[in-house]
mmCIF file of C-alpha atoms in Angstrom:
data_model
loop_
_atom_site.group_PDB
_atom_site.id
_atom_site.type_symbol
_atom_site.label_atom_id
_atom_site.label_comp_id
_atom_site.label_asym_id
_atom_site.label_seq_id
_atom_site.Cartn_x
_atom_site.Cartn_y
_atom_site.Cartn_z
ATOM 1 C CA MET A 1 9.817 -91.408 72.857
ATOM 2 C CA GLN A 2 7.497 -91.341 75.895
ATOM 3 C CA THR A 3 9.534 -88.637 77.659
ATOM 4 C CA GLY A 4 9.564 -86.425 74.581
ATOM 5 C CA GLN A 5 5.810 -86.777 74.149
ATOM 6 C CA GLU A 6 5.242 -85.874 77.809
ATOM 7 C CA MET A 7 7.443 -82.802 77.383
ATOM 8 C CA TYR A 8 5.651 -81.801 74.185
ATOM 9 C CA ASP A 9 2.216 -82.203 75.764
ATOM 10 C CA PHE A 10 3.259 -80.039 78.689
ATOM 11 C CA ALA A 11 4.690 -77.420 76.320
ATOM 12 C CA GLY A 12 1.225 -77.303 74.770
ATOM 13 C CA LYS A 13 -0.210 -76.250 78.138
ATOM 14 C CA LEU A 14 2.287 -73.395 78.475
ATOM 15 C CA PHE A 15 2.099 -72.214 74.857
ATOM 16 C CA PRO A 16 -1.220 -70.264 74.851
ATOM 17 C CA ILE A 17 -0.518 -68.271 78.022
ATOM 18 C CA GLY A 18 0.026 -64.538 77.540
ATOM 19 C CA ARG A 19 3.342 -63.708 79.224
ATOM 20 C CA SER A 20 5.547 -60.666 79.505
ATOM 21 C CA LEU A 21 8.306 -59.555 81.890
ATOM 22 C CA THR A 22 5.780 -59.434 84.696
ATOM 23 C CA GLY A 23 2.184 -60.285 85.341
ATOM 24 C CA GLU A 24 -0.365 -63.003 85.751
ATOM 25 C CA GLY A 25 0.853 -64.970 82.724
ATOM 26 C CA VAL A 26 4.255 -65.482 84.343
ATOM 27 C CA ARG A 27 2.651 -66.547 87.614
ATOM 28 C CA GLU A 28 0.273 -68.946 85.867
ATOM 29 C CA SER A 29 3.177 -70.497 83.951
ATOM 30 C CA LEU A 30 5.305 -70.887 87.081
ATOM 31 C CA CYS A 31 2.379 -72.525 88.907
ATOM 32 C CA LEU A 32 2.071 -75.100 86.118
ATOM 33 C CA LEU A 33 5.804 -75.805 86.349
ATOM 34 C CA LYS A 34 5.510 -76.177 90.117
ATOM 35 C CA GLU A 35 2.894 -78.898 89.622
ATOM 36 C CA GLU A 36 5.620 -80.922 87.881
ATOM 37 C CA VAL A 37 8.350 -80.136 90.428
ATOM 38 C CA PRO A 38 6.922 -79.157 93.846
ATOM 39 C CA GLU A 39 10.394 -78.009 94.957
ATOM 40 C CA LEU A 40 10.059 -74.995 92.668
ATOM 41 C CA GLU A 41 9.688 -71.838 94.748
ATOM 42 C CA ILE A 42 7.960 -68.824 93.195
ATOM 43 C CA LYS A 43 9.644 -65.647 94.372
ATOM 44 C CA SER A 44 9.013 -61.968 93.754
ATOM 45 C CA VAL A 45 10.890 -58.697 93.486
ATOM 46 C CA PRO A 46 8.853 -55.499 93.999
ATOM 47 C CA SER A 47 8.511 -53.001 91.184
ATOM 48 C CA LYS A 48 11.032 -50.122 91.280
ATOM 49 C CA THR A 49 13.597 -52.235 93.176
ATOM 50 C CA GLN A 50 17.128 -51.224 92.215
ATOM 51 C CA VAL A 51 19.040 -54.244 90.899
ATOM 52 C CA PHE A 52 22.589 -53.235 90.019
ATOM 53 C CA ASP A 53 22.268 -50.622 87.248
ATOM 54 C CA TRP A 54 18.637 -51.484 86.474
ATOM 55 C CA THR A 55 15.254 -50.871 88.073
ATOM 56 C CA VAL A 56 12.550 -53.534 88.157
ATOM 57 C CA PRO A 57 9.725 -52.250 85.910
ATOM 58 C CA GLN A 58 6.111 -51.860 86.873
ATOM 59 C CA GLU A 59 3.827 -54.811 86.393
ATOM 60 C CA TRP A 60 1.819 -54.904 83.157
ATOM 61 C CA GLU A 61 -1.701 -56.196 82.798
ATOM 62 C CA ILE A 62 -3.685 -56.462 79.565
ATOM 63 C CA ARG A 63 -7.353 -57.368 79.495
ATOM 64 C CA GLU A 64 -8.151 -56.789 75.847
ATOM 65 C CA GLY A 65 -6.703 -55.474 72.604
ATOM 66 C CA TYR A 66 -8.257 -55.198 69.168
ATOM 67 C CA ILE A 67 -8.800 -53.179 65.998
ATOM 68 C CA GLU A 68 -12.284 -52.893 64.498
ATOM 69 C CA ASP A 69 -13.174 -51.615 61.065
ATOM 70 C CA ALA A 70 -16.010 -49.181 60.296
ATOM 71 C CA ARG A 71 -18.528 -52.054 60.290
ATOM 72 C CA GLY A 72 -17.474 -53.211 63.749
ATOM 73 C CA ARG A 73 -15.638 -56.295 62.497
ATOM 74 C CA ARG A 74 -12.511 -57.165 64.478
ATOM 75 C CA ILE A 75 -9.595 -57.414 62.114
ATOM 76 C CA LEU A 76 -7.174 -58.111 64.973
ATOM 77 C CA ASP A 77 -7.812 -59.536 68.445
ATOM 78 C CA TYR A 78 -5.353 -60.139 71.300
ATOM 79 C CA HIS A 79 -7.422 -63.068 72.521
ATOM 80 C CA LYS A 80 -6.990 -64.854 69.188
ATOM 81 C CA ASN A 81 -3.207 -64.331 69.132
ATOM 82 C CA ASN A 82 -1.374 -62.664 71.997
ATOM 83 C CA LEU A 83 1.396 -61.495 69.647
ATOM 84 C CA HIS A 84 -1.033 -58.968 68.156
ATOM 85 C CA ILE A 85 -0.325 -56.399 70.908
ATOM 86 C CA MET A 86 3.156 -55.007 71.458
ATOM 87 C CA GLY A 87 4.369 -56.057 74.893
ATOM 88 C CA TYR A 88 3.908 -53.452 77.636
ATOM 89 C CA SER A 89 1.675 -51.268 75.417
ATOM 90 C CA THR A 90 0.055 -48.308 77.104
ATOM 91 C CA PRO A 91 -3.763 -48.101 76.952
ATOM 92 C CA VAL A 92 -5.588 -46.563 74.001
ATOM 93 C CA ASP A 93 -9.216 -46.167 72.862
ATOM 94 C CA ARG A 94 -9.378 -44.074 69.696
ATOM 95 C CA TYR A 95 -11.059 -43.862 66.299
ATOM 96 C CA VAL A 96 -8.569 -43.089 63.530
ATOM 97 C CA GLU A 97 -8.338 -43.097 59.777
ATOM 98 C CA LEU A 98 -6.180 -45.657 57.987
ATOM 99 C CA GLU A 99 -3.296 -43.239 57.466
ATOM 100 C CA GLU A 100 -2.908 -42.727 61.205
ATOM 101 C CA LEU A 101 -3.590 -46.375 62.069
ATOM 102 C CA LEU A 102 -0.644 -47.457 59.958
ATOM 103 C CA LYS A 103 1.686 -45.508 62.275
ATOM 104 C CA TYR A 104 0.847 -47.979 65.053
ATOM 105 C CA ILE A 105 1.138 -51.222 63.105
ATOM 106 C CA LYS A 106 4.284 -53.385 63.232
ATOM 107 C CA VAL A 107 5.006 -56.003 60.591
ATOM 108 C CA GLU A 108 7.910 -58.163 59.477
ATOM 109 C CA GLU A 109 8.639 -56.769 56.026
ATOM 110 C CA ASN A 110 10.711 -59.752 54.868
ATOM 111 C CA GLN A 111 8.240 -62.380 56.089
ATOM 112 C CA PRO A 112 4.831 -61.279 54.838
ATOM 113 C CA ASP A 113 2.826 -64.130 56.398
ATOM 114 C CA VAL A 114 3.928 -63.881 60.045
ATOM 115 C CA ILE A 115 3.001 -61.742 63.028
ATOM 116 C CA PRO A 116 6.147 -60.260 64.598
ATOM 117 C CA TYR A 117 6.862 -60.261 68.326
ATOM 118 C CA VAL A 118 7.566 -56.678 69.448
ATOM 119 C CA THR A 119 8.018 -55.130 72.910
ATOM 120 C CA SER A 120 8.600 -51.733 74.477
ATOM 121 C CA TYR A 121 9.452 -52.416 78.094
ATOM 122 C CA TYR A 122 11.201 -49.212 79.073
ATOM 123 C CA ALA A 123 9.563 -46.503 76.929
ATOM 124 C CA PRO A 124 5.799 -45.817 77.068
ATOM 125 C CA ARG A 125 4.105 -46.449 73.733
ATOM 126 C CA PHE A 126 1.558 -48.726 72.134
ATOM 127 C CA ALA A 127 1.375 -50.687 68.899
ATOM 128 C CA PHE A 128 -0.395 -53.508 67.126
ATOM 129 C CA CYS A 129 1.334 -56.368 65.311
ATOM 130 C CA MET A 130 0.032 -58.160 62.238
ATOM 131 C CA SER A 131 1.323 -59.803 59.094
ATOM 132 C CA LYS A 132 2.517 -57.627 56.243
ATOM 133 C CA ASN A 133 -0.102 -59.219 54.004
ATOM 134 C CA GLN A 134 -2.873 -58.241 56.396
ATOM 135 C CA ARG A 135 -1.595 -54.692 56.707
ATOM 136 C CA ASP A 136 -1.303 -54.274 52.954
ATOM 137 C CA ALA A 137 -4.891 -55.475 52.524
ATOM 138 C CA LEU A 138 -6.346 -52.748 54.756
ATOM 139 C CA THR A 139 -8.593 -50.310 52.934
ATOM 140 C CA PRO A 140 -9.232 -46.605 53.634
ATOM 141 C CA GLY A 141 -11.768 -45.918 56.336
ATOM 142 C CA THR A 142 -12.244 -45.400 60.039
ATOM 143 C CA TYR A 143 -10.804 -47.881 62.529
ATOM 144 C CA HIS A 144 -11.275 -48.320 66.267
ATOM 145 C CA MET A 145 -8.030 -48.976 68.177
ATOM 146 C CA VAL A 146 -8.432 -50.443 71.679
ATOM 147 C CA ILE A 147 -5.847 -51.637 74.166
ATOM 148 C CA ASP A 148 -7.225 -52.137 77.669
ATOM 149 C CA SER A 149 -4.037 -52.340 79.724
ATOM 150 C CA ARG A 150 -2.489 -50.847 82.820
ATOM 151 C CA HIS A 151 0.910 -50.432 84.481
ATOM 152 C CA PHE A 152 1.097 -50.535 88.260
ATOM 153 C CA ASP A 153 3.475 -51.167 91.130
ATOM 154 C CA GLY A 154 3.487 -54.909 91.585
ATOM 155 C CA VAL A 155 6.188 -57.573 91.414
ATOM 156 C CA LEU A 156 8.498 -59.409 89.052
ATOM 157 C CA ASN A 157 8.250 -63.165 89.599
ATOM 158 C CA TYR A 158 10.763 -65.926 89.024
ATOM 159 C CA GLY A 159 11.105 -69.605 89.887
ATOM 160 C CA GLU A 160 13.950 -71.315 91.735
ATOM 161 C CA ILE A 161 14.694 -75.005 92.349
ATOM 162 C CA LEU A 162 17.580 -75.942 94.650
ATOM 163 C CA LEU A 163 18.568 -79.614 94.660
ATOM 164 C CA PRO A 164 21.364 -80.269 97.161
ATOM 165 C CA GLY A 165 23.963 -82.976 96.585
ATOM 166 C CA ALA A 166 26.831 -84.460 98.560
ATOM 167 C CA SER A 167 28.988 -81.495 97.559
ATOM 168 C CA ALA A 168 28.105 -77.806 97.835
ATOM 169 C CA ARG A 169 29.611 -77.311 94.370
ATOM 170 C CA GLU A 170 26.775 -76.205 92.106
ATOM 171 C CA VAL A 171 25.682 -76.531 88.502
ATOM 172 C CA LEU A 172 23.423 -73.732 87.280
ATOM 173 C CA LEU A 173 20.589 -74.375 84.832
ATOM 174 C CA SER A 174 18.918 -71.146 83.739
ATOM 175 C CA THR A 175 16.047 -70.478 81.367
ATOM 176 C CA TYR A 176 13.527 -67.710 80.802
ATOM 177 C CA ILE A 177 9.796 -67.227 80.972
ATOM 178 C CA CYS A 178 8.711 -63.852 79.629
ATOM 179 C CA HIS A 179 7.515 -64.304 76.033
ATOM 180 C CA PRO A 180 3.956 -64.888 74.836
ATOM 181 C CA SER A 181 3.000 -67.720 72.509
ATOM 182 C CA MET A 182 6.253 -68.885 70.954
ATOM 183 C CA ALA A 183 7.151 -72.538 71.274
ATOM 184 C CA ASN A 184 10.877 -72.937 70.600
ATOM 185 C CA ASN A 185 12.026 -69.548 71.858
ATOM 186 C CA GLU A 186 9.881 -69.600 74.982
ATOM 187 C CA VAL A 187 8.335 -72.770 76.344
ATOM 188 C CA SER A 188 10.948 -75.344 75.271
ATOM 189 C CA GLY A 189 13.534 -74.033 77.760
ATOM 190 C CA PRO A 190 11.388 -74.167 80.926
ATOM 191 C CA VAL A 191 10.053 -77.588 79.916
ATOM 192 C CA LEU A 192 13.585 -78.965 79.522
ATOM 193 C CA ALA A 193 14.698 -77.413 82.826
ATOM 194 C CA VAL A 194 11.800 -78.978 84.729
ATOM 195 C CA TRP A 195 12.254 -82.421 83.155
ATOM 196 C CA LEU A 196 15.941 -82.300 84.042
ATOM 197 C CA ALA A 197 14.974 -81.408 87.610
ATOM 198 C CA LYS A 198 12.670 -84.437 87.744
ATOM 199 C CA TRP A 199 15.489 -86.657 86.446
ATOM 200 C CA LEU A 200 18.027 -85.241 88.910
ATOM 201 C CA LYS A 201 15.696 -86.089 91.785
ATOM 202 C CA THR A 202 15.865 -89.805 90.912
ATOM 203 C CA PHE A 203 19.438 -90.464 92.121
ATOM 204 C CA ASP A 204 21.916 -89.503 94.833
ATOM 205 C CA ARG A 205 23.823 -86.531 93.451
ATOM 206 C CA ASN A 206 27.470 -85.698 93.945
ATOM 207 C CA LEU A 207 26.820 -82.094 92.896
ATOM 208 C CA SER A 208 24.169 -79.582 93.873
ATOM 209 C CA TYR A 209 21.914 -77.933 91.296
ATOM 210 C CA ARG A 210 20.470 -74.435 91.091
ATOM 211 C CA ILE A 211 17.688 -74.195 88.497
ATOM 212 C CA VAL A 212 16.280 -70.729 87.815
ATOM 213 C CA ILE A 213 13.385 -69.713 85.555
ATOM 214 C CA VAL A 214 13.413 -65.950 85.153
ATOM 215 C CA PRO A 215 12.161 -63.188 82.877
ATOM 216 C CA GLU A 216 15.003 -62.697 80.418
ATOM 217 C CA THR A 217 17.613 -59.986 81.162
ATOM 218 C CA ILE A 218 15.921 -58.089 84.014
ATOM 219 C CA GLY A 219 15.072 -61.387 85.733
ATOM 220 C CA SER A 220 18.622 -62.733 85.676
ATOM 221 C CA ILE A 221 19.937 -59.333 86.791
ATOM 222 C CA ALA A 222 17.478 -59.296 89.692
ATOM 223 C CA TYR A 223 18.361 -62.889 90.579
ATOM 224 C CA LEU A 224 22.083 -62.168 90.561
ATOM 225 C CA SER A 225 21.559 -59.096 92.718
ATOM 226 C CA ARG A 226 20.171 -61.396 95.404
ATOM 227 C CA ASN A 227 22.386 -64.462 94.982
ATOM 228 C CA LEU A 228 25.697 -63.468 93.404
ATOM 229 C CA SER A 229 27.864 -63.935 96.487
ATOM 230 C CA ALA A 230 26.827 -67.561 96.983
ATOM 231 C CA MET A 231 26.908 -68.326 93.267
ATOM 232 C CA LYS A 232 30.459 -67.017 92.829
ATOM 233 C CA THR A 233 31.761 -69.388 95.495
ATOM 234 C CA LYS A 234 29.738 -72.455 94.454
ATOM 235 C CA THR A 235 29.133 -72.474 90.685
ATOM 236 C CA ILE A 236 31.422 -74.784 88.713
ATOM 237 C CA ALA A 237 29.442 -74.723 85.452
ATOM 238 C CA GLY A 238 26.219 -73.279 84.119
ATOM 239 C CA PHE A 239 23.972 -73.580 81.092
ATOM 240 C CA VAL A 240 21.313 -71.299 79.644
ATOM 241 C CA LEU A 241 18.669 -73.539 78.075
ATOM 242 C CA THR A 242 16.911 -71.841 75.170
ATOM 243 C CA CYS A 243 15.391 -72.823 71.808
ATOM 244 C CA VAL A 244 15.782 -76.538 72.525
ATOM 245 C CA GLY A 245 12.641 -78.023 70.975
ATOM 246 C CA ASP A 246 13.108 -78.153 67.208
ATOM 247 C CA ASP A 247 14.639 -80.927 65.100
ATOM 248 C CA ARG A 248 17.592 -79.020 63.682
ATOM 249 C CA ASP A 249 21.277 -79.252 64.592
ATOM 250 C CA TYR A 250 22.400 -78.612 68.150
ATOM 251 C CA SER A 251 24.136 -75.346 68.985
ATOM 252 C CA TYR A 252 26.377 -74.188 71.792
ATOM 253 C CA LEU A 253 27.487 -70.628 72.564
ATOM 254 C CA GLU A 254 30.696 -70.496 74.562
ATOM 255 C CA THR A 255 31.351 -68.595 77.770
ATOM 256 C CA ARG A 256 33.132 -65.245 77.699
ATOM 257 C CA LYS A 257 36.472 -66.968 78.336
ATOM 258 C CA GLY A 258 35.665 -69.981 76.179
ATOM 259 C CA ASN A 259 37.717 -72.481 78.227
ATOM 260 C CA THR A 260 35.673 -73.168 81.343
ATOM 261 C CA LEU A 261 34.394 -76.509 82.577
ATOM 262 C CA ALA A 262 31.009 -75.658 81.026
ATOM 263 C CA ASP A 263 32.705 -75.210 77.637
ATOM 264 C CA ARG A 264 34.754 -78.379 77.974
ATOM 265 C CA VAL A 265 31.866 -80.643 78.894
ATOM 266 C CA MET A 266 29.554 -79.208 76.223
ATOM 267 C CA GLN A 267 32.208 -79.560 73.529
ATOM 268 C CA ASN A 268 32.967 -83.097 74.686
ATOM 269 C CA VAL A 269 29.376 -84.359 74.754
ATOM 270 C CA LEU A 270 28.283 -82.681 71.512
ATOM 271 C CA GLY A 271 31.572 -83.477 69.792
ATOM 272 C CA PHE A 272 31.163 -87.215 70.335
ATOM 273 C CA ALA A 273 27.376 -87.549 70.099
ATOM 274 C CA HIS A 274 26.530 -84.861 67.525
ATOM 275 C CA PRO A 275 29.693 -83.785 65.693
ATOM 276 C CA SER A 276 27.739 -81.604 63.239
ATOM 277 C CA TYR A 277 26.797 -79.224 66.064
ATOM 278 C CA LYS A 278 27.338 -75.483 65.615
ATOM 279 C CA ARG A 279 29.656 -73.585 67.942
ATOM 280 C CA TYR A 280 29.143 -69.866 68.450
ATOM 281 C CA SER A 281 31.514 -67.306 69.901
ATOM 282 C CA TYR A 282 30.563 -65.282 72.969
ATOM 283 C CA LEU A 283 30.522 -62.338 70.546
ATOM 284 C CA ASP A 284 27.269 -63.857 69.234
ATOM 285 C CA ARG A 285 25.641 -63.696 72.681
ATOM 286 C CA GLY A 286 22.072 -62.542 73.186
ATOM 287 C CA SER A 287 20.413 -64.252 76.158
ATOM 288 C CA ASP A 288 21.058 -64.390 79.907
ATOM 289 C CA GLU A 289 24.627 -65.598 79.425
ATOM 290 C CA ARG A 290 25.333 -61.860 79.022
ATOM 291 C CA GLN A 291 24.574 -61.312 82.696
ATOM 292 C CA TYR A 292 26.181 -64.467 84.092
ATOM 293 C CA ASN A 293 29.461 -63.813 82.240
ATOM 294 C CA ALA A 294 29.569 -60.060 82.848
ATOM 295 C CA PRO A 295 32.820 -58.669 84.271
ATOM 296 C CA GLY A 296 32.691 -58.907 88.045
ATOM 297 C CA VAL A 297 30.037 -61.631 87.871
ATOM 298 C CA ASP A 298 32.300 -64.047 85.966
ATOM 299 C CA LEU A 299 30.205 -67.192 86.214
ATOM 300 C CA PRO A 300 31.152 -70.019 83.796
ATOM 301 C CA VAL A 301 27.850 -70.161 81.892
ATOM 302 C CA CYS A 302 27.366 -71.133 78.240
ATOM 303 C CA ASP A 303 24.241 -71.569 76.093
ATOM 304 C CA PHE A 304 22.719 -74.814 74.892
ATOM 305 C CA CYS A 305 20.288 -74.614 71.964
ATOM 306 C CA ARG A 306 19.133 -76.505 68.951
ATOM 307 C CA SER A 307 18.519 -73.665 66.496
ATOM 308 C CA LYS A 308 20.198 -70.694 68.161
ATOM 309 C CA TYR A 309 18.006 -67.712 68.939
ATOM 310 C CA ALA A 310 17.959 -65.020 66.229
ATOM 311 C CA GLU A 311 19.403 -67.529 63.741
ATOM 312 C CA TYR A 312 16.278 -69.371 62.584
ATOM 313 C CA PRO A 313 13.589 -67.784 60.393
ATOM 314 C CA GLU A 314 10.667 -68.414 62.741
ATOM 315 C CA TYR A 315 12.377 -66.642 65.668
ATOM 316 C CA HIS A 316 10.271 -63.924 67.356
ATOM 317 C CA THR A 317 7.320 -64.476 65.045
ATOM 318 C CA SER A 318 4.014 -66.338 65.056
ATOM 319 C CA ALA A 319 5.694 -69.049 62.971
ATOM 320 C CA ASP A 320 7.437 -70.202 66.162
ATOM 321 C CA ASP A 321 4.418 -72.294 67.049
ATOM 322 C CA MET A 322 3.843 -75.840 68.297
ATOM 323 C CA SER A 323 4.531 -77.245 64.824
ATOM 324 C CA LEU A 324 8.120 -76.005 65.027
ATOM 325 C CA ILE A 325 8.957 -78.144 68.057
ATOM 326 C CA SER A 326 8.459 -81.886 68.410
ATOM 327 C CA PRO A 327 8.656 -84.737 70.923
ATOM 328 C CA GLU A 328 11.808 -85.920 69.142
ATOM 329 C CA GLY A 329 13.407 -82.482 69.328
ATOM 330 C CA LEU A 330 12.660 -82.062 73.023
ATOM 331 C CA GLU A 331 13.775 -85.574 73.947
ATOM 332 C CA GLY A 332 16.988 -85.146 71.972
ATOM 333 C CA SER A 333 17.838 -82.029 73.984
ATOM 334 C CA PHE A 334 16.906 -83.842 77.186
ATOM 335 C CA ASP A 335 19.289 -86.684 76.313
ATOM 336 C CA VAL A 336 22.165 -84.296 75.533
ATOM 337 C CA MET A 337 21.780 -82.416 78.810
ATOM 338 C CA LYS A 338 21.500 -85.661 80.773
ATOM 339 C CA GLN A 339 24.854 -86.685 79.283
ATOM 340 C CA VAL A 340 26.314 -83.281 80.170
ATOM 341 C CA LEU A 341 25.164 -83.487 83.788
ATOM 342 C CA HIS A 342 26.107 -87.154 84.072
ATOM 343 C CA ALA A 343 29.616 -86.279 82.862
ATOM 344 C CA LEU A 344 29.898 -83.527 85.476
ATOM 345 C CA GLU A 345 28.743 -85.915 88.206
ATOM 346 C CA TYR A 346 31.658 -88.239 87.308
ATOM 347 C CA ASN A 347 34.213 -85.573 86.504
ATOM 348 C CA HIS A 348 36.651 -86.373 89.277
ATOM 349 C CA TYR A 349 40.398 -86.673 89.027
ATOM 350 C CA TYR A 350 41.304 -90.355 89.169
ATOM 351 C CA HIS A 351 44.508 -92.117 90.185
ATOM 352 C CA VAL A 352 45.425 -95.717 89.419
ATOM 353 C CA THR A 353 46.264 -97.586 92.630
ATOM 354 C CA CYS A 354 49.119 -99.859 91.455
ATOM 355 C CA LEU A 355 52.434 -99.414 89.717
ATOM 356 C CA CYS A 356 52.872 -100.575 86.128
ATOM 357 C CA GLU A 357 49.922 -102.067 84.286
ATOM 358 C CA PRO A 358 47.445 -103.820 86.602
ATOM 359 C CA GLN A 359 46.638 -107.461 85.983
ATOM 360 C CA LEU A 360 43.096 -107.169 84.696
ATOM 361 C CA GLY A 361 42.491 -110.881 84.125
ATOM 362 C CA LYS A 362 42.530 -111.921 87.769
ATOM 363 C CA ARG A 363 39.918 -109.272 88.485
ATOM 364 C CA GLY A 364 37.628 -110.416 85.681
ATOM 365 C CA LEU A 365 38.330 -107.281 83.652
ATOM 366 C CA TYR A 366 40.183 -108.932 80.773
ATOM 367 C CA PRO A 367 38.456 -111.289 78.305
ATOM 368 C CA THR A 368 39.230 -114.977 78.614
ATOM 369 C CA GLU A 369 38.269 -115.631 75.025
ATOM 370 C CA SER A 370 39.086 -113.783 71.835
ATOM 371 C CA ARG A 371 36.378 -112.435 69.546
ATOM 372 C CA LYS A 372 36.012 -109.570 67.100
ATOM 373 C CA GLY A 373 35.698 -106.177 68.769
ATOM 374 C CA ILE A 374 36.478 -107.317 72.311
ATOM 375 C CA TYR A 375 39.926 -105.705 72.409
ATOM 376 C CA GLU A 376 38.500 -102.310 71.474
ATOM 377 C CA GLU A 377 36.673 -102.339 74.799
ATOM 378 C CA VAL A 378 39.833 -103.432 76.604
ATOM 379 C CA LYS A 379 41.753 -100.636 74.890
ATOM 380 C CA LYS A 380 39.336 -98.051 76.269
ATOM 381 C CA MET A 381 39.997 -99.387 79.746
ATOM 382 C CA THR A 382 43.766 -99.551 79.408
ATOM 383 C CA ASN A 383 43.952 -96.087 77.863
ATOM 384 C CA LEU A 384 41.865 -94.696 80.714
ATOM 385 C CA ILE A 385 44.236 -96.340 83.193
ATOM 386 C CA ALA A 386 47.264 -94.996 81.304
ATOM 387 C CA TYR A 387 46.166 -91.396 81.880
ATOM 388 C CA ALA A 388 44.706 -91.823 85.366
ATOM 389 C CA ASP A 389 47.654 -90.185 87.115
ATOM 390 C CA GLY A 390 45.610 -87.648 89.086
ATOM 391 C CA THR A 391 46.576 -84.686 86.908
ATOM 392 C CA GLU A 392 43.636 -84.677 84.492
ATOM 393 C CA ASP A 393 39.899 -84.920 85.088
ATOM 394 C CA LEU A 394 37.647 -87.433 83.342
ATOM 395 C CA ILE A 395 36.548 -84.959 80.666
ATOM 396 C CA GLY A 396 40.182 -84.253 79.859
ATOM 397 C CA ILE A 397 41.027 -87.955 79.659
ATOM 398 C CA SER A 398 37.983 -88.538 77.472
ATOM 399 C CA SER A 399 39.053 -85.878 74.997
ATOM 400 C CA ARG A 400 42.649 -87.111 75.036
ATOM 401 C CA ILE A 401 41.892 -90.780 74.306
ATOM 402 C CA GLY A 402 38.958 -90.123 71.971
ATOM 403 C CA VAL A 403 36.255 -91.919 73.943
ATOM 404 C CA ALA A 404 33.043 -90.233 75.085
ATOM 405 C CA VAL A 405 32.648 -89.688 78.829
ATOM 406 C CA GLU A 406 29.354 -91.607 78.672
ATOM 407 C CA GLU A 407 31.317 -94.678 77.512
ATOM 408 C CA LEU A 408 34.007 -94.213 80.167
ATOM 409 C CA ILE A 409 31.623 -93.946 83.109
ATOM 410 C CA PRO A 410 30.784 -97.690 83.351
ATOM 411 C CA ILE A 411 34.497 -98.479 82.957
ATOM 412 C CA VAL A 412 35.300 -96.085 85.808
ATOM 413 C CA ASP A 413 32.694 -97.804 87.984
ATOM 414 C CA ARG A 414 34.179 -101.248 87.282
ATOM 415 C CA LEU A 415 37.742 -100.090 87.964
ATOM 416 C CA CYS A 416 36.729 -98.375 91.210
ATOM 417 C CA GLU A 417 34.827 -101.470 92.345
ATOM 418 C CA ALA A 418 37.924 -103.539 91.600
ATOM 419 C CA GLY A 419 40.061 -101.162 93.670
ATOM 420 C CA LEU A 420 42.208 -100.125 90.702
ATOM 421 C CA LEU A 421 41.066 -96.498 90.576
ATOM 422 C CA GLU A 422 40.500 -94.016 93.329
ATOM 423 C CA ARG A 423 38.771 -90.674 93.142
ATOM 424 C CA ILE A 424 40.995 -87.918 94.434
ATOM 425 C CA GLY A 425 38.658 -84.934 94.099
ATOM 426 C CA TYR A 426 37.297 -82.561 91.519
#
């Protein structure tokens, strides 16, 4: 569990940072990620840049935010919990009575103990967020509302890692970095993406990898506006990594078409390794897969989650804290995605090189003694050979014969070394 603990410890560094669509929190977070993977490039898009049908918003900076009662006691403080201020709030410094104050307080009515996460990116307003219990305990009197913030022409930042392989064919890994202190919904995705990048750097890759860490929605739109042409010609599969740190069942949300290579490999890996996983229709979409699958963009990108966003009770609240994620949860997601990428690396079409069944014994591939269970391994090999006619890729053969790709990969290596299989392309 060493890898999971390392991931969890790093998530703890990212968790307290105040982030939004833009600003110093995003830059600070990307700089920490770059310390783990120096290949990460931090790029920027100027405010007011037109990106397809959208415009990059102004940068937002917040220095302070609080509410004080008549005795000067702070009943709410941004620096104690950065969810207390609605994202992109305009500045305010006013004394008001309780009746007016309540107009500017957001709570989660059905979860009285949590602070909700609320934003207003594209309409100027301000608000404070607190638990319903805290709001209901407020007493009549005068309160001092302060939000020291500003909006200005700056930049939107994102991170990009490009890892070339032998082939120009690319796999996209995308995650987002734009939420304040929420562990599963925010920091688990970038942590997984960076640890996968570190793993991918350890071997010679058949495929190339494009790893992007963007502010959700506007960030992926801005990224596509710059890179769509290349991505449309190169991308064979893509995965949005989000909410991957808890200990609950795995989830997968299919692409718009539902039958792409990304769908097939995710269904294959989860189906064999974690058959209780939950599969969601593209109609249940809600993250950056919306942009990657949009008509005219048409990239084969699905979502990989543990608890899917908007489906677990802690989502977008202060309850999504470091206790919700775990080293085991993070390492489990890391292992699943390693299997997914490993399967794609080996997902060639294969053709057996001899007619009729090959003689395995003379090549040391058939057991010379009989013992319980040995013929099950031989059956995997012979079934693989039986369908290696060049018309179906390894994922297809795996699904057809009922053996996980991860189990077939060492068999493929042995057959190729023995000259009985040849790779004939993707």
